[in-house]
Short mmCIF file of C-alpha atoms in Angstrom, two decimals:
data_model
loop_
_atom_site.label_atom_id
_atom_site.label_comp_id
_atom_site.label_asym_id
_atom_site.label_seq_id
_atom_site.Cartn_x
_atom_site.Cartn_y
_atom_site.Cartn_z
CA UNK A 29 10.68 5.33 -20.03
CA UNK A 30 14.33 5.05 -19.07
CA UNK A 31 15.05 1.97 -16.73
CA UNK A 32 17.66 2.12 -13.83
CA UNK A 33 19.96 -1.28 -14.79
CA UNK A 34 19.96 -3.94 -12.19
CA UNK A 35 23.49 -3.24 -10.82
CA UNK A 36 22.51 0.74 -10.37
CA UNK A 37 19.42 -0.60 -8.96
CA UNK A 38 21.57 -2.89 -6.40
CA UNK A 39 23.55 -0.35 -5.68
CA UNK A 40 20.87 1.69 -4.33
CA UNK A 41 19.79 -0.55 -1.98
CA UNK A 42 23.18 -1.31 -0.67
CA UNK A 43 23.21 1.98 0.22
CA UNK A 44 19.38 2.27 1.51
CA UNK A 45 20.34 -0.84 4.12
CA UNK A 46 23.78 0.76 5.11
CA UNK A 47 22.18 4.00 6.49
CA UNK A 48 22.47 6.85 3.82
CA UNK A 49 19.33 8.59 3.60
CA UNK A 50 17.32 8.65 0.72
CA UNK A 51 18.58 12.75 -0.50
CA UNK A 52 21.90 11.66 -0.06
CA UNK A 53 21.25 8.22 -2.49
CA UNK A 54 19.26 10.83 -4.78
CA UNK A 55 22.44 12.88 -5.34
CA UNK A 56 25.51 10.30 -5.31
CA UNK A 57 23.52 8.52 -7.92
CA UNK A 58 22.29 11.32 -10.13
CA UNK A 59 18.90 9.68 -10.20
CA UNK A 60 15.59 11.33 -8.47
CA UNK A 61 14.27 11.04 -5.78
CA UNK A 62 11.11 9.80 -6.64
CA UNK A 63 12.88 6.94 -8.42
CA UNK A 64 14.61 5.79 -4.85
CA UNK A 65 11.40 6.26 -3.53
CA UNK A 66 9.89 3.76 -6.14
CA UNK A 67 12.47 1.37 -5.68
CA UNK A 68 12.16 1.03 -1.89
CA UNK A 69 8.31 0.69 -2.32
CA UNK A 70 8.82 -1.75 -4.81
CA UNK A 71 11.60 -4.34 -2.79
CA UNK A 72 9.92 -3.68 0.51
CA UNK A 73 6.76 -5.52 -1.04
CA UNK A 74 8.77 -7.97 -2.42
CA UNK A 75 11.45 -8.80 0.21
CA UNK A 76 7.70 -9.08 2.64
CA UNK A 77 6.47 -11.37 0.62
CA UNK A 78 9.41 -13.36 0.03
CA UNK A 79 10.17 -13.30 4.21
CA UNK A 80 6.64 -14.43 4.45
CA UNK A 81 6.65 -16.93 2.00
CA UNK A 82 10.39 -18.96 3.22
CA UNK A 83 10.55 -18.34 6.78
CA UNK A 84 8.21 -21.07 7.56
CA UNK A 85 8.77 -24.41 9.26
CA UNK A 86 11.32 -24.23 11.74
CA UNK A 87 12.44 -27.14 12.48
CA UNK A 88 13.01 -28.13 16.11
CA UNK A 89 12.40 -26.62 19.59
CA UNK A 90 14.19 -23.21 18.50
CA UNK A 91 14.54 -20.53 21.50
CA UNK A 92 13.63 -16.82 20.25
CA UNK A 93 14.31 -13.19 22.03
CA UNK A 94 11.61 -10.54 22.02
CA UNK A 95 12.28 -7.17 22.04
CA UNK A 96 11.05 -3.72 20.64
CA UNK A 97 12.84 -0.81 18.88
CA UNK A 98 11.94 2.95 19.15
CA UNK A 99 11.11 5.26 16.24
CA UNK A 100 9.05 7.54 14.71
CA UNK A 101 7.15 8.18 11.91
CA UNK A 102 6.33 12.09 10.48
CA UNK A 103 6.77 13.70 14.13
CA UNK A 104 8.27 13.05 17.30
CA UNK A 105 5.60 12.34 19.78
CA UNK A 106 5.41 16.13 21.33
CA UNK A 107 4.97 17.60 18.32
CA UNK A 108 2.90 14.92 16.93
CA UNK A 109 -0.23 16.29 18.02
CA UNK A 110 0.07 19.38 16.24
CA UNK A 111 1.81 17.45 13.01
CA UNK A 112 -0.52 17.73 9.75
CA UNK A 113 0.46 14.74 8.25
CA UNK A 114 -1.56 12.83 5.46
CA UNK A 115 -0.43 9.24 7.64
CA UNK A 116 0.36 8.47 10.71
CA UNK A 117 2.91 10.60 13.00
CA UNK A 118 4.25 10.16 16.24
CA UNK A 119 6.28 7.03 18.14
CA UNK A 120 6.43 3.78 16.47
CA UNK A 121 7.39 0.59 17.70
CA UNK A 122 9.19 -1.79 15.91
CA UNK A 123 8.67 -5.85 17.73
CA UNK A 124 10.45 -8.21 16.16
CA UNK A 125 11.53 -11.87 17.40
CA UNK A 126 14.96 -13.17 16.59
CA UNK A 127 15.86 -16.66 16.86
CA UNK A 128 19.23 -17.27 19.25
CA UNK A 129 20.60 -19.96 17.48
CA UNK A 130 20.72 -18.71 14.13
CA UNK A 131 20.60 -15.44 15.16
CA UNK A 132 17.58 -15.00 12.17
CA UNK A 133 15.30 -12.23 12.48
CA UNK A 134 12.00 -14.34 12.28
CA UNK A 135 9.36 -12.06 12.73
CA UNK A 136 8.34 -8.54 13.21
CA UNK A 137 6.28 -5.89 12.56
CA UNK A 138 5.76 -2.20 13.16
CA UNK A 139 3.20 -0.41 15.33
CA UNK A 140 2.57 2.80 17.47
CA UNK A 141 0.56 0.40 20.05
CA UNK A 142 3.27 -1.20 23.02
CA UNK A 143 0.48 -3.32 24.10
CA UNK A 144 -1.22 -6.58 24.75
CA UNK A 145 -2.71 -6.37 20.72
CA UNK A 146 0.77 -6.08 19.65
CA UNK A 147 2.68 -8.40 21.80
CA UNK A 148 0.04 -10.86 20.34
CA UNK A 149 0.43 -10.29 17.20
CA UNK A 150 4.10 -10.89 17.15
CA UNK A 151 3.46 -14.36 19.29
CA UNK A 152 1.24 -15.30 16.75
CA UNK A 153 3.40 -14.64 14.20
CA UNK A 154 6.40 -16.58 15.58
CA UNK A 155 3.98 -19.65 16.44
CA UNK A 156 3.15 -19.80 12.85
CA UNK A 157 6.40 -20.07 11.44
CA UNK A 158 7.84 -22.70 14.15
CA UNK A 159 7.06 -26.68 14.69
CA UNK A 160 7.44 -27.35 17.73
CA UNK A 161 6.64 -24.80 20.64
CA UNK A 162 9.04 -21.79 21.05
CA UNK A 163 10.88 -20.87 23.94
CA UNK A 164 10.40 -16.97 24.08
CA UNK A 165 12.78 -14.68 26.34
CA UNK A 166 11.63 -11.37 26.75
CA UNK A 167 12.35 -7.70 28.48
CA UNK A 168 9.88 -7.03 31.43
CA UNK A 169 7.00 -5.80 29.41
CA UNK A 170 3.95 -7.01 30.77
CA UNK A 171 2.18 -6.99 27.75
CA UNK A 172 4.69 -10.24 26.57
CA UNK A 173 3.11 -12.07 29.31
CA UNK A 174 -0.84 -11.60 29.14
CA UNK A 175 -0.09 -12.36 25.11
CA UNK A 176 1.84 -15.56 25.49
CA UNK A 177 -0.98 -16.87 27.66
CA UNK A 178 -3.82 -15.92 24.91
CA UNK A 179 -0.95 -17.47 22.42
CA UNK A 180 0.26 -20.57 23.96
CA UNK A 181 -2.13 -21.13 27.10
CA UNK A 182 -2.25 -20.42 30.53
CA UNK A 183 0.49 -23.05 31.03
CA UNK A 184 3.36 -21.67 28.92
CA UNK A 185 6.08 -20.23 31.33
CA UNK A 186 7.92 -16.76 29.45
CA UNK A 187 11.52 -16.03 30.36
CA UNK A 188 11.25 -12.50 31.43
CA UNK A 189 13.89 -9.31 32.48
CA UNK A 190 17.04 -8.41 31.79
CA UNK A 191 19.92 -8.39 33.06
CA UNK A 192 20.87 -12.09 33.10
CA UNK A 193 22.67 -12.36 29.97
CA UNK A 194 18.68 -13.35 27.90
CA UNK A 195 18.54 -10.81 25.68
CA UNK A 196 22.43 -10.46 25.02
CA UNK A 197 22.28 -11.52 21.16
CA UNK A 198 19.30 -8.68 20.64
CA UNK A 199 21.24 -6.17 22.13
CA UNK A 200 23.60 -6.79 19.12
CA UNK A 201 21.11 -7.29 16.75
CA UNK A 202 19.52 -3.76 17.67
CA UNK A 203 22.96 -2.15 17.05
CA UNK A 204 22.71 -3.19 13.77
CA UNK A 205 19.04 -2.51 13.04
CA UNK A 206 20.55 1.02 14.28
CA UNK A 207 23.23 1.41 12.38
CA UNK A 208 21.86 -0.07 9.06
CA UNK A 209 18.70 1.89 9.06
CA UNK A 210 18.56 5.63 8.94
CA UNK A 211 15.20 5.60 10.78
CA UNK A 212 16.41 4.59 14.11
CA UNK A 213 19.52 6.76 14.18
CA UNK A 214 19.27 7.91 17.49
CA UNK A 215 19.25 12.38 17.18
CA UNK A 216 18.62 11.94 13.24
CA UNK A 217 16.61 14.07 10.53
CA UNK A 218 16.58 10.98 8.41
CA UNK A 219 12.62 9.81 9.49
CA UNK A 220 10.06 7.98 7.45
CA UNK A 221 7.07 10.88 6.24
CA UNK A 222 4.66 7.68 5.95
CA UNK A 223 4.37 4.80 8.11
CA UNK A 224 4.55 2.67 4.63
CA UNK A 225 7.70 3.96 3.54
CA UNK A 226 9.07 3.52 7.25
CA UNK A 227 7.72 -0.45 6.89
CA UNK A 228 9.26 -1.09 3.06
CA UNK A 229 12.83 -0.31 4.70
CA UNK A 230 12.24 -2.72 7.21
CA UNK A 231 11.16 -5.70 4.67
CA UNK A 232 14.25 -4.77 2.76
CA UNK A 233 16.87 -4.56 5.78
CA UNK A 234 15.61 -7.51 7.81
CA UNK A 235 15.61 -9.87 4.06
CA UNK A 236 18.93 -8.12 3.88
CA UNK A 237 20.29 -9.18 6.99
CA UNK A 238 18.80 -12.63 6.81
CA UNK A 239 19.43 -13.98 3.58
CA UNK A 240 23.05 -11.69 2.58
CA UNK A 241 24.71 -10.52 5.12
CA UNK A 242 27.07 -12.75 6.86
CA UNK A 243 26.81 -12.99 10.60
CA UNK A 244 30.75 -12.99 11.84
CA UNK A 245 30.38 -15.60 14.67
CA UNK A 246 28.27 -17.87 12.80
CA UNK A 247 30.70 -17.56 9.29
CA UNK A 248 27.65 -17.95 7.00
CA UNK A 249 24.31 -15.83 6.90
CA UNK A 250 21.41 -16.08 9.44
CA UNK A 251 19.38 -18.16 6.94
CA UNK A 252 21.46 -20.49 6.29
CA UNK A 253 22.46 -21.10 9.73
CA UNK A 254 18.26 -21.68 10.15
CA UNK A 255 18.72 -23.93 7.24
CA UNK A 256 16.33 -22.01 5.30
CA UNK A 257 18.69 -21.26 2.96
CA UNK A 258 21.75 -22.47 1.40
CA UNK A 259 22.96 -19.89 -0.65
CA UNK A 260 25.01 -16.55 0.10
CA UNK A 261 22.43 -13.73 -1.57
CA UNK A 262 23.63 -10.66 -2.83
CA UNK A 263 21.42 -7.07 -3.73
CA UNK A 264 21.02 -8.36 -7.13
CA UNK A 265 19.47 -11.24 -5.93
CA UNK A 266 16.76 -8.58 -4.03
CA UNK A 267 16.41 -6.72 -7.50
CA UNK A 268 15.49 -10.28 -9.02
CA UNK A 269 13.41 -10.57 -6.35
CA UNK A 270 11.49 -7.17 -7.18
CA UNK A 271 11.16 -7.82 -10.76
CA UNK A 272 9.82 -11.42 -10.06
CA UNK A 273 7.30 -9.49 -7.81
CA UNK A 274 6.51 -6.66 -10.95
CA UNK A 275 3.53 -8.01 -13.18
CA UNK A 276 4.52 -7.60 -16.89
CA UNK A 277 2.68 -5.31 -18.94
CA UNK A 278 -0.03 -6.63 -20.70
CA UNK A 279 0.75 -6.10 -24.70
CA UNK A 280 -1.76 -4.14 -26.59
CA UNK A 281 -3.78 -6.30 -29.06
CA UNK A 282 -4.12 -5.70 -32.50
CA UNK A 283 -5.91 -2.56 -33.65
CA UNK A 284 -8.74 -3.02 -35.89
CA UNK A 285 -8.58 -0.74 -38.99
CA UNK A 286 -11.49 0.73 -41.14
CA UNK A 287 -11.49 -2.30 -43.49
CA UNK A 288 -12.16 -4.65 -40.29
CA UNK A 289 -14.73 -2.57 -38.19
CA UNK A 290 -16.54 -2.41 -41.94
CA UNK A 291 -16.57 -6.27 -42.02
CA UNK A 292 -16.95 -6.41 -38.25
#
């Protein structure tokens, strides 16, 4: 089987995290689509795993914004009860916590629920990957502030509303989840048929965004800002990442021929 070569490969993810949708990559390219298809599956695993396995250990008391980002998966939510899809369909939410200093994305994670489970799940996340407690801004969703108490006790005070200049770095950041991901294209026909595929684009543009794009106030990338890093990463660097992620095929052992199963 014919292999795509790791700069055609790279190139196809540029494209996936600058917003062309995957037809449009499918015909550029002169590859098919089932092959773009493959290849987001495939670095969507591995940028999760590699997000999951570095972004860990924040050092000091770091200060994070909380926020969620509209989508949908299949079907918008009218026509969602009538969709016959083989996944999910309908509204999706997209919570993610990004850290104001570095401006890092440092967790998220994709849902159809707005609610208390979810808000938890993200607080739990973030707790997880910082030392010290977090200082968590957030917009007035109530569910932020029932979660933080399961999260961080009935004690822990959350910076709620907006409005006051909190959430002004998220604001920016959702622009460019926008504009960098054909599924939140506000009035698009470039939507996720699966909730998997949606979530695979997401591993790749937030590992993206962290570890190789370069943030123009800070000069340098998110991660390295976070001092996770220390390196400026480029899409070849994701491809490595995918391969790394690929288990090698096992090779065939020897065939035993008539003379053999005889003595055998």
């Amino acid at each position: 089987m014919n292999r795509l070569s790791n700069r055609k490969r790279a190139k196809i993810l540029h494209l996936l995290v600058e917003g062309v949708s995957m037809r449009s990559i499918s015909r550029v390219e002169d590859v098919s689509i089932v092959t773009v298809a493959k290849l987001l599956k495939d670095a969507g695993e591995a940028c999760r795993k590699h997000h999951n396995r570095t972004v860990r250990e924040l050092p000091g008391r770091r200060h994070f914004q909380c926020d969620e980002l509209w989508s949908f998966v299949y079907a918008k939510e009218k026509q969602a009860a009538s969709a016959d899809p083989w996944d999910v369909a309908g509204t999706v939410w997209t919570w993610t916590a990004l850290d104001s200093d570095s401006r890092m994305i440092v967790a998220y994670h994709a849902t159809q629920s707005r609610g208390v489970r979810s808000a938890t799940k993200i607080l739990r996340d973030l707790k997880s990957r910082s030392k010290q407690m977090p200082d968590i801004a957030a917009d007035g969703l109530e569910s932020y502030a029932v979660a933080a108490k399961r999260v961080f006790g009935p004690r822990y005070s959350l910076t709620q509303g907006k409005g006051d200049g909190t959430n002004s770095n998220f604001e920016r950041s959702n622009l460019t989840v926008r504009m960098g991901n054909r599924r939140y294209t506000r009035k698009t026909n470039g939507f996720s048929k699966t909730l998997a595929r949606h979530k695979a684009l997401l591993h790749l543009q937030f590992t993206h965004y962290n570890f190789c794009r370069i943030h123009t106030t800070l000069r340098v990338t998110p991660a390295m800002e976070a001092g996770i890093d220390d390196t400026l990463r480029d899409l070849e660097w994701i491809v490595d990442l995918i391969d790394a992620n690929t288990p090698k095929p096992k090779k065939p052992g020897p065939k035993l021929g008539s003379k053999n199963r005889k003595k055998a």
